mmCIF file of C-alpha atoms and ligand atoms in Angstrom:
data_model
loop_
_atom_site.group_PDB
_atom_site.id
_atom_site.type_symbol
_atom_site.label_atom_id
_atom_site.label_comp_id
_atom_site.label_asym_id
_atom_site.label_seq_id
_atom_site.Cartn_x
_atom_site.Cartn_y
_atom_site.Cartn_z
ATOM 1 C CA UNK A 1 41.095 -77.998 32.057
ATOM 2 C CA UNK A 2 44.131 -77.640 34.291
ATOM 3 C CA UNK A 3 45.681 -80.820 35.621
ATOM 4 C CA UNK A 4 46.127 -81.710 39.242
ATOM 5 C CA UNK A 5 49.812 -80.821 39.532
ATOM 6 C CA UNK A 6 51.428 -77.388 39.823
ATOM 7 C CA UNK A 7 53.445 -78.238 36.704
ATOM 8 C CA UNK A 8 52.437 -76.932 33.287
ATOM 9 C CA UNK A 9 50.302 -79.508 31.529
ATOM 10 C CA UNK A 10 52.493 -79.385 28.415
ATOM 11 C CA UNK A 11 53.594 -83.012 28.693
ATOM 12 C CA UNK A 12 51.534 -86.155 28.867
ATOM 13 C CA UNK A 13 53.918 -88.150 30.988
ATOM 14 C CA UNK A 14 54.199 -91.877 31.436
ATOM 15 C CA UNK A 15 53.477 -92.643 35.099
ATOM 16 C CA UNK A 16 56.887 -94.125 35.878
ATOM 17 C CA UNK A 17 59.045 -92.669 38.635
ATOM 18 C CA UNK A 18 62.738 -93.385 38.191
ATOM 19 C CA UNK A 19 65.047 -92.486 41.030
ATOM 20 C CA UNK A 20 68.335 -94.023 39.959
ATOM 21 C CA UNK A 21 70.200 -95.101 36.855
ATOM 22 C CA UNK A 22 73.194 -97.274 36.149
ATOM 23 C CA UNK A 23 74.498 -97.773 32.643
ATOM 24 C CA UNK A 24 71.628 -98.851 30.415
ATOM 25 C CA UNK A 25 69.306 -99.496 33.382
ATOM 26 C CA UNK A 26 66.819 -97.273 35.235
ATOM 27 C CA UNK A 27 65.313 -98.125 38.632
ATOM 28 C CA UNK A 28 61.932 -97.014 39.938
ATOM 29 C CA UNK A 29 61.051 -95.915 43.459
ATOM 30 C CA UNK A 30 59.954 -99.457 44.184
ATOM 31 C CA UNK A 31 63.191 -100.920 42.764
ATOM 32 C CA UNK A 32 61.849 -102.231 39.452
ATOM 33 C CA UNK A 33 64.428 -102.279 36.677
ATOM 34 C CA UNK A 34 63.913 -100.978 33.109
ATOM 35 C CA UNK A 35 66.162 -101.295 30.082
ATOM 36 C CA UNK A 36 66.571 -97.729 28.883
ATOM 37 C CA UNK A 37 66.646 -97.540 25.095
ATOM 38 C CA UNK A 38 65.202 -94.034 25.253
ATOM 39 C CA UNK A 39 68.311 -92.588 26.938
ATOM 40 C CA UNK A 40 66.546 -89.325 27.742
ATOM 41 C CA UNK A 41 65.883 -88.908 23.992
ATOM 42 C CA UNK A 42 69.471 -89.580 22.848
ATOM 43 C CA UNK A 43 70.903 -87.458 25.658
ATOM 44 C CA UNK A 44 72.400 -90.098 27.965
ATOM 45 C CA UNK A 45 74.951 -91.003 25.324
ATOM 46 C CA UNK A 46 77.029 -92.997 27.816
ATOM 47 C CA UNK A 47 74.146 -94.318 29.892
ATOM 48 C CA UNK A 48 73.397 -93.365 33.479
ATOM 49 C CA UNK A 49 75.951 -92.521 36.157
ATOM 50 C CA UNK A 50 78.964 -93.225 33.953
ATOM 51 C CA UNK A 51 81.895 -93.171 36.434
ATOM 52 C CA UNK A 52 84.098 -90.914 34.290
ATOM 53 C CA UNK A 53 81.299 -88.347 33.871
ATOM 54 C CA UNK A 54 80.334 -88.477 37.548
ATOM 55 C CA UNK A 55 83.955 -87.935 38.523
ATOM 56 C CA UNK A 56 84.366 -84.981 36.133
ATOM 57 C CA UNK A 57 81.210 -83.282 37.425
ATOM 58 C CA UNK A 58 82.103 -83.837 41.082
ATOM 59 C CA UNK A 59 85.643 -82.571 40.619
ATOM 60 C CA UNK A 60 84.432 -79.415 38.880
ATOM 61 C CA UNK A 61 81.659 -78.873 41.460
ATOM 62 C CA UNK A 62 84.311 -78.574 44.133
ATOM 63 C CA UNK A 63 86.221 -75.912 42.178
ATOM 64 C CA UNK A 64 83.902 -73.366 40.547
ATOM 65 C CA UNK A 65 80.354 -73.711 39.199
ATOM 66 C CA UNK A 66 79.778 -70.583 37.257
ATOM 67 C CA UNK A 67 81.729 -67.585 36.022
ATOM 68 C CA UNK A 68 79.763 -66.044 33.109
ATOM 69 C CA UNK A 69 81.346 -65.197 29.798
ATOM 70 C CA UNK A 70 82.965 -62.092 31.266
ATOM 71 C CA UNK A 71 86.055 -64.249 31.830
ATOM 72 C CA UNK A 72 88.107 -66.863 30.023
ATOM 73 C CA UNK A 73 86.903 -70.362 30.849
ATOM 74 C CA UNK A 74 89.629 -72.980 30.348
ATOM 75 C CA UNK A 75 87.084 -75.801 29.900
ATOM 76 C CA UNK A 76 85.529 -73.890 26.966
ATOM 77 C CA UNK A 77 88.891 -73.526 25.301
ATOM 78 C CA UNK A 78 89.722 -77.208 25.589
ATOM 79 C CA UNK A 79 86.278 -78.429 24.513
ATOM 80 C CA UNK A 80 86.161 -75.999 21.565
ATOM 81 C CA UNK A 81 89.674 -77.003 20.604
ATOM 82 C CA UNK A 82 88.755 -80.689 20.585
ATOM 83 C CA UNK A 83 85.504 -80.108 18.698
ATOM 84 C CA UNK A 84 87.185 -78.050 16.009
ATOM 85 C CA UNK A 85 90.017 -80.563 15.624
ATOM 86 C CA UNK A 86 87.485 -83.382 15.205
ATOM 87 C CA UNK A 87 85.225 -81.576 12.711
ATOM 88 C CA UNK A 88 84.977 -79.136 9.802
ATOM 89 C CA UNK A 89 84.608 -76.224 12.231
ATOM 90 C CA UNK A 90 86.989 -73.447 13.305
ATOM 91 C CA UNK A 91 84.710 -71.711 15.810
ATOM 92 C CA UNK A 92 82.327 -72.780 18.582
ATOM 93 C CA UNK A 93 79.624 -71.019 20.594
ATOM 94 C CA UNK A 94 78.363 -72.918 23.650
ATOM 95 C CA UNK A 95 74.694 -73.051 24.635
ATOM 96 C CA UNK A 96 72.553 -74.964 27.132
ATOM 97 C CA UNK A 97 70.198 -76.704 24.734
ATOM 98 C CA UNK A 98 69.554 -77.760 21.184
ATOM 99 C CA UNK A 99 67.119 -74.963 20.362
ATOM 100 C CA UNK A 100 69.666 -72.398 21.529
ATOM 101 C CA UNK A 101 72.329 -74.020 19.366
ATOM 102 C CA UNK A 102 69.895 -73.686 16.431
ATOM 103 C CA UNK A 103 69.149 -70.057 17.315
ATOM 104 C CA UNK A 104 72.873 -69.370 17.187
ATOM 105 C CA UNK A 105 73.151 -71.231 13.867
ATOM 106 C CA UNK A 106 70.283 -69.215 12.352
ATOM 107 C CA UNK A 107 71.714 -65.923 13.625
ATOM 108 C CA UNK A 108 75.188 -66.846 12.354
ATOM 109 C CA UNK A 109 73.843 -67.531 8.844
ATOM 110 C CA UNK A 110 71.792 -64.350 8.687
ATOM 111 C CA UNK A 111 74.592 -62.257 10.077
ATOM 112 C CA UNK A 112 77.013 -63.745 7.554
ATOM 113 C CA UNK A 113 74.899 -62.572 4.636
ATOM 114 C CA UNK A 114 74.409 -59.204 6.312
ATOM 115 C CA UNK A 115 78.151 -58.770 6.885
ATOM 116 C CA UNK A 116 78.744 -59.663 3.228
ATOM 117 C CA UNK A 117 76.538 -56.718 2.225
ATOM 118 C CA UNK A 118 73.453 -58.854 1.482
ATOM 119 C CA UNK A 119 71.056 -58.028 4.345
ATOM 120 C CA UNK A 120 68.042 -58.983 2.203
ATOM 121 C CA UNK A 121 69.193 -62.585 2.370
ATOM 122 C CA UNK A 122 67.766 -63.854 5.620
ATOM 123 C CA UNK A 123 65.494 -66.705 4.517
ATOM 124 C CA UNK A 124 66.329 -70.227 5.517
ATOM 125 C CA UNK A 125 65.014 -73.247 3.654
ATOM 126 C CA UNK A 126 63.940 -76.190 5.819
ATOM 127 C CA UNK A 127 62.271 -79.568 5.225
ATOM 128 C CA UNK A 128 58.878 -81.045 6.079
ATOM 129 C CA UNK A 129 58.967 -83.304 9.111
ATOM 130 C CA UNK A 130 61.868 -81.332 10.599
ATOM 131 C CA UNK A 131 62.266 -80.649 14.276
ATOM 132 C CA UNK A 132 64.604 -77.903 15.422
ATOM 133 C CA UNK A 133 63.298 -77.031 18.893
ATOM 134 C CA UNK A 134 60.532 -75.094 20.616
ATOM 135 C CA UNK A 135 61.616 -71.453 20.636
ATOM 136 C CA UNK A 136 59.687 -69.054 18.415
ATOM 137 C CA UNK A 137 62.360 -69.165 15.692
ATOM 138 C CA UNK A 138 62.877 -72.903 15.833
ATOM 139 C CA UNK A 139 59.163 -73.742 15.640
ATOM 140 C CA UNK A 140 59.057 -71.539 12.545
ATOM 141 C CA UNK A 141 62.071 -73.444 11.179
ATOM 142 C CA UNK A 142 60.443 -76.797 11.966
ATOM 143 C CA UNK A 143 57.263 -75.580 10.305
ATOM 144 C CA UNK A 144 54.965 -78.034 12.089
ATOM 145 C CA UNK A 145 51.477 -76.672 12.498
ATOM 146 C CA UNK A 146 50.935 -78.472 15.824
ATOM 147 C CA UNK A 147 53.823 -76.546 17.383
ATOM 148 C CA UNK A 148 53.015 -73.184 15.736
ATOM 149 C CA UNK A 149 49.288 -72.877 16.416
ATOM 150 C CA UNK A 150 48.254 -70.177 18.834
ATOM 151 C CA UNK A 151 51.616 -68.569 19.285
ATOM 152 C CA UNK A 152 51.058 -65.549 17.086
ATOM 153 C CA UNK A 153 52.498 -64.963 13.654
ATOM 154 C CA UNK A 154 55.101 -67.478 12.588
ATOM 155 C CA UNK A 155 58.571 -65.896 12.698
ATOM 156 C CA UNK A 156 59.336 -64.758 9.144
ATOM 157 C CA UNK A 157 62.153 -66.033 6.970
ATOM 158 C CA UNK A 158 61.624 -69.792 6.950
ATOM 159 C CA UNK A 159 60.608 -71.502 3.712
ATOM 160 C CA UNK A 160 59.747 -75.161 3.842
ATOM 161 C CA UNK A 161 59.960 -77.779 1.089
ATOM 162 C CA UNK A 162 58.927 -81.464 1.053
ATOM 163 C CA UNK A 163 61.449 -83.952 2.448
ATOM 164 C CA UNK A 164 63.875 -85.127 -0.215
ATOM 165 C CA UNK A 165 62.349 -83.015 -3.001
ATOM 166 C CA UNK A 166 65.290 -81.543 -4.902
ATOM 167 C CA UNK A 167 63.175 -79.769 -7.515
ATOM 168 C CA UNK A 168 61.063 -78.035 -4.870
ATOM 169 C CA UNK A 169 64.257 -77.068 -3.102
ATOM 170 C CA UNK A 170 65.791 -75.552 -6.222
ATOM 171 C CA UNK A 171 62.572 -73.636 -6.869
ATOM 172 C CA UNK A 172 62.576 -72.296 -3.312
ATOM 173 C CA UNK A 173 66.030 -70.688 -3.624
ATOM 174 C CA UNK A 174 65.610 -66.947 -4.236
ATOM 175 C CA UNK A 175 67.568 -63.726 -3.880
ATOM 176 C CA UNK A 176 66.374 -63.687 -0.251
ATOM 177 C CA UNK A 177 67.810 -67.106 0.682
ATOM 178 C CA UNK A 178 70.631 -67.172 3.216
ATOM 179 C CA UNK A 179 70.960 -70.847 4.062
ATOM 180 C CA UNK A 180 69.590 -74.380 3.942
ATOM 181 C CA UNK A 181 68.944 -76.126 7.259
ATOM 182 C CA UNK A 182 68.548 -79.900 7.551
ATOM 183 C CA UNK A 183 68.855 -82.804 10.000
ATOM 184 C CA UNK A 184 71.022 -85.492 8.330
ATOM 185 C CA UNK A 185 68.701 -87.987 10.040
ATOM 186 C CA UNK A 186 65.308 -86.635 11.057
ATOM 187 C CA UNK A 187 64.741 -87.713 14.639
ATOM 188 C CA UNK A 188 61.409 -86.431 15.896
ATOM 189 C CA UNK A 189 60.085 -86.717 12.332
ATOM 190 C CA UNK A 190 60.354 -90.524 12.478
ATOM 191 C CA UNK A 191 64.023 -91.558 12.004
ATOM 192 C CA UNK A 192 64.267 -90.551 8.385
ATOM 193 C CA UNK A 193 67.862 -90.572 7.095
ATOM 194 C CA UNK A 194 68.621 -88.120 4.315
ATOM 195 C CA UNK A 195 70.388 -89.979 1.481
ATOM 196 C CA UNK A 196 74.097 -89.126 1.196
ATOM 197 C CA UNK A 197 73.575 -88.173 -2.421
ATOM 198 C CA UNK A 198 70.954 -85.604 -1.371
ATOM 199 C CA UNK A 199 73.311 -84.057 1.190
ATOM 200 C CA UNK A 200 75.982 -83.781 -1.496
ATOM 201 C CA UNK A 201 73.448 -82.049 -3.779
ATOM 202 C CA UNK A 202 72.665 -79.587 -0.985
ATOM 203 C CA UNK A 203 76.348 -78.864 -0.569
ATOM 204 C CA UNK A 204 76.817 -78.062 -4.228
ATOM 205 C CA UNK A 205 73.630 -75.971 -4.411
ATOM 206 C CA UNK A 206 74.853 -73.950 -1.429
ATOM 207 C CA UNK A 207 78.222 -73.408 -3.102
ATOM 208 C CA UNK A 208 76.593 -72.442 -6.371
ATOM 209 C CA UNK A 209 74.232 -69.875 -4.787
ATOM 210 C CA UNK A 210 76.511 -68.615 -1.996
ATOM 211 C CA UNK A 211 74.260 -70.076 0.670
ATOM 212 C CA UNK A 212 75.344 -71.591 3.941
ATOM 213 C CA UNK A 213 74.629 -75.221 4.717
ATOM 214 C CA UNK A 214 73.439 -75.638 8.314
ATOM 215 C CA UNK A 215 73.174 -79.126 9.759
ATOM 216 C CA UNK A 216 71.101 -79.895 12.826
ATOM 217 C CA UNK A 217 73.019 -82.760 14.460
ATOM 218 C CA UNK A 218 71.439 -82.208 17.858
ATOM 219 C CA UNK A 219 70.096 -85.764 17.850
ATOM 220 C CA UNK A 220 72.202 -87.606 15.255
ATOM 221 C CA UNK A 221 75.592 -86.186 16.301
ATOM 222 C CA UNK A 222 78.211 -87.340 18.842
ATOM 223 C CA UNK A 223 78.569 -90.895 17.609
ATOM 224 C CA UNK A 224 74.873 -91.740 17.337
ATOM 225 C CA UNK A 225 75.115 -92.934 13.724
ATOM 226 C CA UNK A 226 78.497 -94.623 14.210
ATOM 227 C CA UNK A 227 80.537 -91.625 13.058
ATOM 228 C CA UNK A 228 81.256 -88.678 15.347
ATOM 229 C CA UNK A 229 78.887 -86.656 13.143
ATOM 230 C CA UNK A 230 76.428 -87.980 10.600
ATOM 231 C CA UNK A 231 77.617 -85.658 7.828
ATOM 232 C CA UNK A 232 80.858 -87.659 7.648
ATOM 233 C CA UNK A 233 78.974 -90.530 5.980
ATOM 234 C CA UNK A 234 78.182 -88.241 3.036
ATOM 235 C CA UNK A 235 81.761 -87.026 2.672
ATOM 236 C CA UNK A 236 80.677 -83.390 2.835
ATOM 237 C CA UNK A 237 81.108 -80.622 5.372
ATOM 238 C CA UNK A 238 78.540 -78.039 6.460
ATOM 239 C CA UNK A 239 79.293 -74.375 7.145
ATOM 240 C CA UNK A 240 77.423 -74.336 10.432
ATOM 241 C CA UNK A 241 76.231 -77.148 12.712
ATOM 242 C CA UNK A 242 74.061 -77.311 15.830
ATOM 243 C CA UNK A 243 74.964 -79.918 18.435
ATOM 244 C CA UNK A 244 73.424 -80.752 21.832
ATOM 245 C CA UNK A 245 71.816 -83.813 23.471
ATOM 246 C CA UNK A 246 74.568 -86.484 23.479
ATOM 247 C CA UNK A 247 77.434 -84.053 23.948
ATOM 248 C CA UNK A 248 76.377 -83.348 27.528
ATOM 249 C CA UNK A 249 75.613 -86.978 28.397
ATOM 250 C CA UNK A 250 72.737 -85.699 30.557
ATOM 251 C CA UNK A 251 74.093 -82.312 31.553
ATOM 252 C CA UNK A 252 72.420 -79.422 29.658
ATOM 253 C CA UNK A 253 74.912 -78.525 26.936
ATOM 254 C CA UNK A 254 74.733 -77.458 23.326
ATOM 255 C CA UNK A 255 77.079 -75.929 20.810
ATOM 256 C CA UNK A 256 76.988 -74.106 17.518
ATOM 257 C CA UNK A 257 79.973 -74.943 15.325
ATOM 258 C CA UNK A 258 80.999 -72.923 12.280
ATOM 259 C CA UNK A 259 83.829 -72.320 9.862
ATOM 260 C CA UNK A 260 85.590 -69.022 10.485
ATOM 261 C CA UNK A 261 84.162 -67.821 7.171
ATOM 262 C CA UNK A 262 80.561 -68.582 8.226
ATOM 263 C CA UNK A 263 81.120 -67.023 11.656
ATOM 264 C CA UNK A 264 82.519 -63.900 9.990
ATOM 265 C CA UNK A 265 79.609 -61.675 11.071
ATOM 266 C CA UNK A 266 79.498 -62.821 14.698
ATOM 267 C CA UNK A 267 81.677 -60.087 16.120
ATOM 268 C CA UNK A 268 81.815 -58.863 19.718
ATOM 269 C CA UNK A 269 78.399 -58.076 21.108
ATOM 270 C CA UNK A 270 76.329 -59.881 18.459
ATOM 271 C CA UNK A 271 75.355 -62.879 20.593
ATOM 272 C CA UNK A 272 75.527 -64.100 24.156
ATOM 273 C CA UNK A 273 74.336 -66.497 26.836
ATOM 274 C CA UNK A 274 74.586 -66.250 30.603
ATOM 275 C CA UNK A 275 75.036 -69.954 31.237
ATOM 276 C CA UNK A 276 76.441 -71.078 27.877
ATOM 277 C CA UNK A 277 79.849 -72.665 28.385
ATOM 278 C CA UNK A 278 79.424 -72.905 32.144
ATOM 279 C CA UNK A 279 82.364 -74.741 33.791
ATOM 280 C CA UNK A 280 80.197 -77.649 34.994
ATOM 281 C CA UNK A 281 78.884 -78.233 31.469
ATOM 282 C CA UNK A 282 82.390 -77.946 30.019
ATOM 283 C CA UNK A 283 83.748 -80.507 32.477
ATOM 284 C CA UNK A 284 81.063 -83.002 31.475
ATOM 285 C CA UNK A 285 81.358 -82.241 27.743
ATOM 286 C CA UNK A 286 85.095 -82.838 27.872
ATOM 287 C CA UNK A 287 84.534 -86.072 29.785
ATOM 288 C CA UNK A 288 82.044 -87.273 27.140
ATOM 289 C CA UNK A 289 84.620 -86.602 24.434
ATOM 290 C CA UNK A 290 87.290 -88.468 26.430
ATOM 291 C CA UNK A 291 85.150 -91.576 25.991
ATOM 292 C CA UNK A 292 83.643 -91.057 22.537
ATOM 293 C CA UNK A 293 86.921 -90.014 20.895
ATOM 294 C CA UNK A 294 88.902 -92.853 22.475
ATOM 295 C CA UNK A 295 90.401 -95.324 20.011
ATOM 296 C CA UNK A 296 87.933 -97.971 18.937
ATOM 297 C CA UNK A 297 84.832 -96.475 20.607
ATOM 298 C CA UNK A 298 83.031 -95.603 17.389
ATOM 299 C CA UNK A 299 84.069 -98.937 15.863
ATOM 300 C CA UNK A 300 82.256 -100.656 18.712
ATOM 301 C CA UNK A 301 79.190 -98.454 18.173
ATOM 302 C CA UNK A 302 79.121 -99.569 14.539
ATOM 303 C CA UNK A 303 79.622 -103.236 15.475
ATOM 304 C CA UNK A 304 76.788 -103.279 18.018
ATOM 305 C CA UNK A 305 74.604 -101.274 15.641
ATOM 306 C CA UNK A 306 75.073 -103.895 12.951
ATOM 307 C CA UNK A 307 74.036 -106.743 15.248
ATOM 308 C CA UNK A 308 71.044 -104.686 16.331
ATOM 309 C CA UNK A 309 70.008 -103.799 12.838
ATOM 310 C CA UNK A 310 70.163 -107.399 11.609
ATOM 311 C CA UNK A 311 68.191 -108.678 14.582
ATOM 312 C CA UNK A 312 65.546 -105.990 14.073
ATOM 313 C CA UNK A 313 65.261 -106.923 10.394
ATOM 314 C CA UNK A 314 64.635 -110.537 11.362
ATOM 315 C CA UNK A 315 62.032 -109.452 13.947
ATOM 316 C CA UNK A 316 60.288 -107.498 11.217
ATOM 317 C CA UNK A 317 60.210 -110.619 9.026
ATOM 318 C CA UNK A 318 58.772 -112.681 11.859
ATOM 319 C CA UNK A 319 56.209 -110.108 12.990
ATOM 320 C CA UNK A 320 55.032 -108.401 9.796
ATOM 321 C CA UNK A 321 51.677 -107.629 11.405
ATOM 322 C CA UNK A 322 53.410 -105.662 14.177
ATOM 323 C CA UNK A 323 56.491 -104.179 12.461
ATOM 324 C CA UNK A 324 56.197 -102.519 9.078
ATOM 325 C CA UNK A 325 59.715 -101.199 8.621
ATOM 326 C CA UNK A 326 63.090 -100.762 10.330
ATOM 327 C CA UNK A 327 64.852 -97.456 9.724
ATOM 328 C CA UNK A 328 67.882 -95.499 10.769
ATOM 329 C CA UNK A 329 71.642 -95.414 11.037
ATOM 330 C CA UNK A 330 73.912 -96.727 13.769
ATOM 331 C CA UNK A 331 72.221 -96.601 17.159
ATOM 332 C CA UNK A 332 69.580 -94.182 15.924
ATOM 333 C CA UNK A 333 66.973 -96.761 15.007
ATOM 334 C CA UNK A 334 63.281 -96.581 14.247
ATOM 335 C CA UNK A 335 60.580 -99.223 14.196
ATOM 336 C CA UNK A 336 57.651 -98.204 12.055
ATOM 337 C CA UNK A 337 54.713 -100.004 13.595
ATOM 338 C CA UNK A 338 51.919 -101.649 11.643
ATOM 339 C CA UNK A 339 49.465 -101.013 14.492
ATOM 340 C CA UNK A 340 49.301 -97.696 16.411
ATOM 341 C CA UNK A 341 52.861 -97.136 17.694
ATOM 342 C CA UNK A 342 51.514 -96.297 21.154
ATOM 343 C CA UNK A 343 50.396 -99.932 21.492
ATOM 344 C CA UNK A 344 53.887 -101.181 20.685
ATOM 345 C CA UNK A 345 55.458 -98.709 23.105
ATOM 346 C CA UNK A 346 53.020 -99.863 25.793
ATOM 347 C CA UNK A 347 53.799 -103.524 25.140
ATOM 348 C CA UNK A 348 57.526 -102.761 25.296
ATOM 349 C CA UNK A 349 57.013 -100.942 28.564
ATOM 350 C CA UNK A 350 55.261 -103.937 30.048
ATOM 351 C CA UNK A 351 58.448 -105.869 29.210
ATOM 352 C CA UNK A 352 60.378 -103.112 30.991
ATOM 353 C CA UNK A 353 61.925 -101.792 27.793
ATOM 354 C CA UNK A 354 61.853 -98.040 27.094
ATOM 355 C CA UNK A 355 61.754 -96.376 23.655
ATOM 356 C CA UNK A 356 60.693 -92.973 22.347
ATOM 357 C CA UNK A 357 57.711 -92.161 20.123
ATOM 358 C CA UNK A 358 58.317 -90.216 16.886
ATOM 359 C CA UNK A 359 56.414 -89.083 13.789
ATOM 360 C CA UNK A 360 55.154 -91.437 11.070
ATOM 361 C CA UNK A 361 54.065 -94.024 13.646
ATOM 362 C CA UNK A 362 57.660 -94.826 14.543
ATOM 363 C CA UNK A 363 59.192 -95.900 17.858
ATOM 364 C CA UNK A 364 62.772 -94.713 18.300
ATOM 365 C CA UNK A 365 65.401 -96.975 19.858
ATOM 366 C CA UNK A 366 68.253 -94.761 21.060
ATOM 367 C CA UNK A 367 70.288 -96.893 23.471
ATOM 368 C CA UNK A 368 73.390 -95.447 25.113
ATOM 369 C CA UNK A 369 76.343 -95.606 22.708
ATOM 370 C CA UNK A 370 78.251 -97.871 25.089
ATOM 371 C CA UNK A 371 75.472 -100.480 25.128
ATOM 372 C CA UNK A 372 77.047 -103.934 25.035
ATOM 373 C CA UNK A 373 76.098 -106.687 22.593
ATOM 374 C CA UNK A 374 74.636 -108.578 25.534
ATOM 375 C CA UNK A 375 72.441 -105.640 26.580
ATOM 376 C CA UNK A 376 71.390 -105.186 22.966
ATOM 377 C CA UNK A 377 70.330 -108.868 22.847
ATOM 378 C CA UNK A 378 68.420 -108.407 26.105
ATOM 379 C CA UNK A 379 66.563 -105.461 24.543
ATOM 380 C CA UNK A 380 65.792 -107.475 21.422
ATOM 381 C CA UNK A 381 64.462 -110.352 23.523
ATOM 382 C CA UNK A 382 62.123 -107.952 25.315
ATOM 383 C CA UNK A 383 61.052 -106.436 22.026
ATOM 384 C CA UNK A 384 60.314 -109.894 20.696
ATOM 385 C CA UNK A 385 58.123 -110.713 23.714
ATOM 386 C CA UNK A 386 56.293 -107.400 23.201
ATOM 387 C CA UNK A 387 55.714 -108.203 19.524
ATOM 388 C CA UNK A 388 54.607 -111.725 20.472
ATOM 389 C CA UNK A 389 51.951 -110.317 22.805
ATOM 390 C CA UNK A 390 50.683 -107.869 20.231
ATOM 391 C CA UNK A 391 50.484 -110.567 17.583
ATOM 392 C CA UNK A 392 48.397 -112.795 19.794
ATOM 393 C CA UNK A 393 46.141 -109.802 20.549
ATOM 394 C CA UNK A 394 45.730 -109.023 16.838
ATOM 395 C CA UNK A 395 45.059 -112.731 16.121
ATOM 396 C CA UNK A 396 42.344 -112.739 18.738
ATOM 397 C CA UNK A 397 40.856 -109.580 17.256
ATOM 398 C CA UNK A 398 40.724 -111.076 13.757
ATOM 399 C CA UNK A 399 39.481 -114.455 14.999
HETATM 400 C C1 LIG B 1 65.913 -82.264 20.561
HETATM 401 C C2 LIG B 1 66.209 -81.566 19.272
HETATM 402 C C3 LIG B 1 66.262 -80.162 19.183
HETATM 403 C C4 LIG B 1 65.935 -79.272 20.341
HETATM 404 O O1 LIG B 1 66.780 -79.447 21.426
HETATM 405 P P1 LIG B 1 66.337 -78.882 22.863
HETATM 406 O O2 LIG B 1 67.525 -79.189 23.732
HETATM 407 O O3 LIG B 1 65.090 -79.586 23.267
HETATM 408 O O4 LIG B 1 66.118 -77.414 22.708
HETATM 409 C C5 LIG B 1 66.621 -79.611 17.973
HETATM 410 N N1 LIG B 1 66.884 -80.366 16.900
HETATM 411 C C6 LIG B 1 66.835 -81.713 16.934
HETATM 412 C C7 LIG B 1 67.165 -82.500 15.722
HETATM 413 C C8 LIG B 1 66.477 -82.351 18.122
HETATM 414 O O5 LIG B 1 66.381 -83.686 18.151
#
């Protein structure tokens, strides 16, 4: 049955109408204020209407909006230069979204094997619970039935193994394998960090079998875990990495990063995007990096994250009938609920606190990276009131 709006009915939206944002706060049409720990699903990395980002976008808007990739774009050169200096990568391809960054990553890996004279190697191993986007290739990579059903045959070349299962992974490597693709912290799947030791194992398996290691840091990248990229915690480097969400701070922007070796097959004409690397997006991306790469910024992310994490652990101890487990790294936190997570999200919302649902009955807390300790405490106080309410409800139920 079609809904009553002219919009596709693909989303079941919360009936809240925000018209303005400022830092960690969102304001509704009627002027009610919400603490935004959803941050547009980890996109508003510096909160709403950050003055430096607003200024960068306005300044660029008065110069030139769009050029296409027929010409050199200075903003692309500076952003790519900064990204490569700050990471393992030598090369960058700009996109408008996470799924497109993944598409580029998948194509780069396949093309690498092809260019090395191994065209039969096009399979990519992925992990259960993964989320890589909603294009036809990325739903095949994610392997989730609920996203694949009804859209014709699943795109070939994606082999999935259980999360964290090294033996299954080893068994899945064949003569047709090109790469391994993994989120260092599963986001959509329920805030499931991959142990550092496992990432190191993946790195050595890739080296041993001449496979490429592709990381999907669309959600966990750009400071979210307290490092610029989550892979840094494991002390390894990928060959290819997809980035999006936080890098645009709210402007649609993604990037595929690669070593020059991994990007070896991506010669002129092999890939393209009309909007990718658009000057407006580049201006905002550079402005985000101005803030995130500034001295001490990531230290503060880690400090606030620690306070947050400890307070959440104590909430869990005090409300064991509401909170089953606290998960995550840095400011990419998950609350696994004891009761249906929708009830917790609803109770949070009635305290004017926003979070994001995820798999495994988890609520994600993804506050802006520049959230202050005071704002974090305000969020925790609201969460506590929400848990309090739910506990009294569950006590009434059992009474
Ligand atoms: C959001 C997300 C994507 C998809 O990004 P879009 O911009 O929605 O295409 C891919 N991978 C991960 C890990 C994500 O969180």
